[in-house]
Amino acid sequence: MLAHKAVCFRITKYHAGESWSLEDSSPIIHSDTFFGGLAWSYRELYGKDEVEAFIEACRRKALLFSSLYPCKIGGVTLYPLPLNFFIDVRELFKERPWAVSEKIFRKLIEGVPVRELKDSLKVHGGVLYAADEEPVELRMVKSYKNVRDRLVGSTDLWRLSYYVLGDGCGLRLLYRV
């Protein structure tokens, strides 16, 4: 029997790369990135044979993971914006949402038109919320460091971006076993 479960990781800051540069970061830790880290850790702990069995179980879809989205633990959770609603939402809001709260997600998948919801929605930090919901505290921070190449004596500016979550927030993972 399949079981769908959720787990929240209580963390304060994280970097999820969007490209080859450490300067770009995503508010979402995508499922392939999470799975790669999990498989690597599993191999380090249990060895090559065990990780191959773990990967095979995932291939048989005995274990599925979602991407990790920011959440307020015990409160608002975020989901991806359903693709078939993307065009409607883009026409109604200046800021392009990358996620929706669970409350809005459920209304959208039940078939409630976005235009009917417009007056009861707000966009905060690229997330579509119901007007009465408290947003997940999430902000991007850029860290600047001046580094010196000791071989040639030149200097360069090194940048790293990461996300900081507020008190009581974390990342939520959905999985099926």
C-alpha positions as semicolon CSV with decimal commas, in nm:
position;residue;x (nm);y (nm);z (nm)
1;M;0,000;0,000;0,000
2;L;0,133;0,343;-0,095
3;A;0,160;0,614;0,167
4;H;0,204;0,985;0,099
5;K;0,394;1,169;0,369
6;A;0,544;1,510;0,435
7;V;0,844;1,613;0,640
8;C;0,958;1,964;0,726
9;F;1,325;2,043;0,770
10;R;1,374;2,329;1,015
11;I;1,660;2,531;0,868
12;T;1,750;2,900;0,866
13;K;1,946;2,944;0,543
14;Y;2,036;2,747;0,233
15;H;2,180;2,776;-0,118
16;A;2,023;2,585;-0,406
17;G;2,219;2,650;-0,723
18;E;2,039;2,751;-1,040
19;S;2,343;2,749;-1,269
20;W;2,718;2,693;-1,260
21;S;2,766;3,014;-1,060
22;L;2,729;3,041;-0,682
23;E;2,579;3,383;-0,749
24;D;2,246;3,234;-0,863
25;S;2,019;3,065;-0,612
26;S;1,669;2,919;-0,619
27;P;1,410;2,928;-0,341
28;I;1,329;2,567;-0,437
29;I;1,558;2,268;-0,389
30;H;1,457;2,063;-0,691
31;S;1,388;1,693;-0,652
32;D;1,680;1,585;-0,872
33;T;1,923;1,790;-0,660
34;F;1,777;1,649;-0,338
35;F;1,787;1,292;-0,473
36;G;2,149;1,332;-0,588
37;G;2,252;1,453;-0,242
38;L;2,057;1,175;-0,074
39;A;2,208;0,904;-0,298
40;W;2,561;1,040;-0,245
41;S;2,509;1,046;0,134
42;Y;2,361;0,696;0,127
43;R;2,668;0,569;-0,060
44;E;2,904;0,735;0,187
45;L;2,723;0,574;0,481
46;Y;2,636;0,229;0,347
47;G;2,855;0,162;0,043
48;K;2,812;0,109;-0,330
49;D;2,598;-0,208;-0,319
50;E;2,343;-0,056;-0,082
51;V;2,310;0,266;-0,282
52;E;2,249;0,067;-0,601
53;A;1,963;-0,117;-0,426
54;F;1,826;0,219;-0,306
55;I;1,843;0,365;-0,659
56;E;1,675;0,055;-0,802
57;A;1,388;0,095;-0,553
58;C;1,347;0,453;-0,673
59;R;1,353;0,339;-1,037
60;R;1,065;0,102;-0,963
61;K;0,882;0,407;-0,823
62;A;0,871;0,246;-0,480
63;L;0,998;0,577;-0,344
64;L;0,917;0,918;-0,499
65;F;1,025;1,266;-0,385
66;S;0,893;1,614;-0,453
67;S;1,101;1,927;-0,469
68;L;1,154;2,104;-0,137
69;Y;0,949;2,423;-0,103
70;P;0,967;2,681;0,176
71;C;0,695;2,653;0,442
72;K;0,585;2,791;0,775
73;I;0,603;2,482;0,996
74;G;0,251;2,402;1,115
75;G;0,112;2,677;0,890
76;V;0,132;2,791;0,528
77;T;0,290;2,550;0,281
78;L;0,389;2,631;-0,075
79;Y;0,330;2,438;-0,397
80;P;0,435;2,496;-0,758
81;L;0,203;2,710;-0,967
82;P;-0,006;2,465;-1,173
83;L;0,108;2,498;-1,536
84;N;-0,235;2,530;-1,692
85;F;-0,304;2,841;-1,478
86;F;0,025;3,012;-1,554
87;I;-0,108;3,225;-1,843
88;D;-0,414;3,349;-1,647
89;V;-0,204;3,442;-1,345
90;R;0,055;3,622;-1,555
91;E;-0,214;3,844;-1,709
92;L;-0,352;3,944;-1,367
93;F;-0,035;4,021;-1,171
94;K;0,271;4,231;-1,254
95;E;0,503;4,007;-1,052
96;R;0,532;3,655;-1,194
97;P;0,453;3,401;-0,919
98;W;0,677;3,095;-0,887
99;A;0,462;2,926;-0,620
100;V;0,117;2,930;-0,458
101;S;0,002;2,861;-0,104
102;E;-0,174;2,531;-0,037
103;K;-0,506;2,712;0,010
104;I;-0,483;2,869;-0,338
105;F;-0,341;2,549;-0,492
106;R;-0,646;2,351;-0,377
107;K;-0,886;2,611;-0,519
108;L;-0,704;2,613;-0,853
109;I;-0,705;2,235;-0,892
110;E;-1,075;2,228;-0,797
111;G;-1,135;2,443;-1,105
112;V;-1,206;2,784;-0,950
113;P;-1,109;3,041;-1,219
114;V;-0,819;3,269;-1,128
115;R;-1,024;3,574;-1,230
116;E;-1,281;3,491;-0,960
117;L;-1,006;3,470;-0,698
118;K;-0,822;3,787;-0,805
119;D;-0,967;4,016;-0,537
120;S;-0,886;3,768;-0,260
121;L;-0,525;3,710;-0,370
122;K;-0,196;3,883;-0,299
123;V;0,153;3,827;-0,436
124;H;0,433;3,847;-0,183
125;G;0,791;3,757;-0,275
126;G;0,678;3,585;-0,592
127;V;0,425;3,365;-0,410
128;L;0,049;3,380;-0,459
129;Y;-0,133;3,382;-0,122
130;A;-0,491;3,424;-0,006
131;A;-0,536;3,776;0,135
132;D;-0,585;3,639;0,489
133;E;-0,269;3,421;0,488
134;E;0,054;3,521;0,656
135;P;0,342;3,483;0,406
136;V;0,636;3,250;0,459
137;E;0,931;3,463;0,569
138;L;1,185;3,416;0,291
139;R;1,446;3,653;0,153
140;M;1,746;3,626;-0,074
141;V;2,080;3,751;0,059
142;K;2,392;3,819;-0,145
143;S;2,725;3,784;0,028
144;Y;3,025;3,966;-0,120
145;K;3,385;3,870;-0,050
146;N;3,703;4,015;-0,191
147;V;3,948;3,737;-0,275
148;R;4,312;3,762;-0,370
149;D;4,489;3,534;-0,614
150;R;4,825;3,486;-0,441
151;L;4,995;3,351;-0,755
152;V;4,941;3,656;-0,975
153;G;4,855;3,914;-0,709
154;S;4,517;4,010;-0,857
155;T;4,194;4,051;-0,667
156;D;3,843;3,951;-0,756
157;L;3,498;3,997;-0,610
158;W;3,337;3,668;-0,511
159;R;2,959;3,653;-0,469
160;L;2,732;3,397;-0,312
161;S;2,354;3,419;-0,290
162;Y;2,145;3,220;-0,048
163;Y;1,798;3,223;0,106
164;V;1,721;3,304;0,468
165;L;1,402;3,172;0,630
166;G;1,227;3,341;0,923
167;D;1,150;3,192;1,264
168;G;0,928;2,887;1,248
169;C;0,997;2,832;0,877
170;G;1,171;2,550;0,694
171;L;1,165;2,340;0,379
172;R;0,889;2,086;0,312
173;L;0,942;1,757;0,130
174;L;0,658;1,537;0,010
175;Y;0,737;1,172;-0,053
176;R;0,562;0,847;-0,133
177;V;0,665;0,502;-0,009
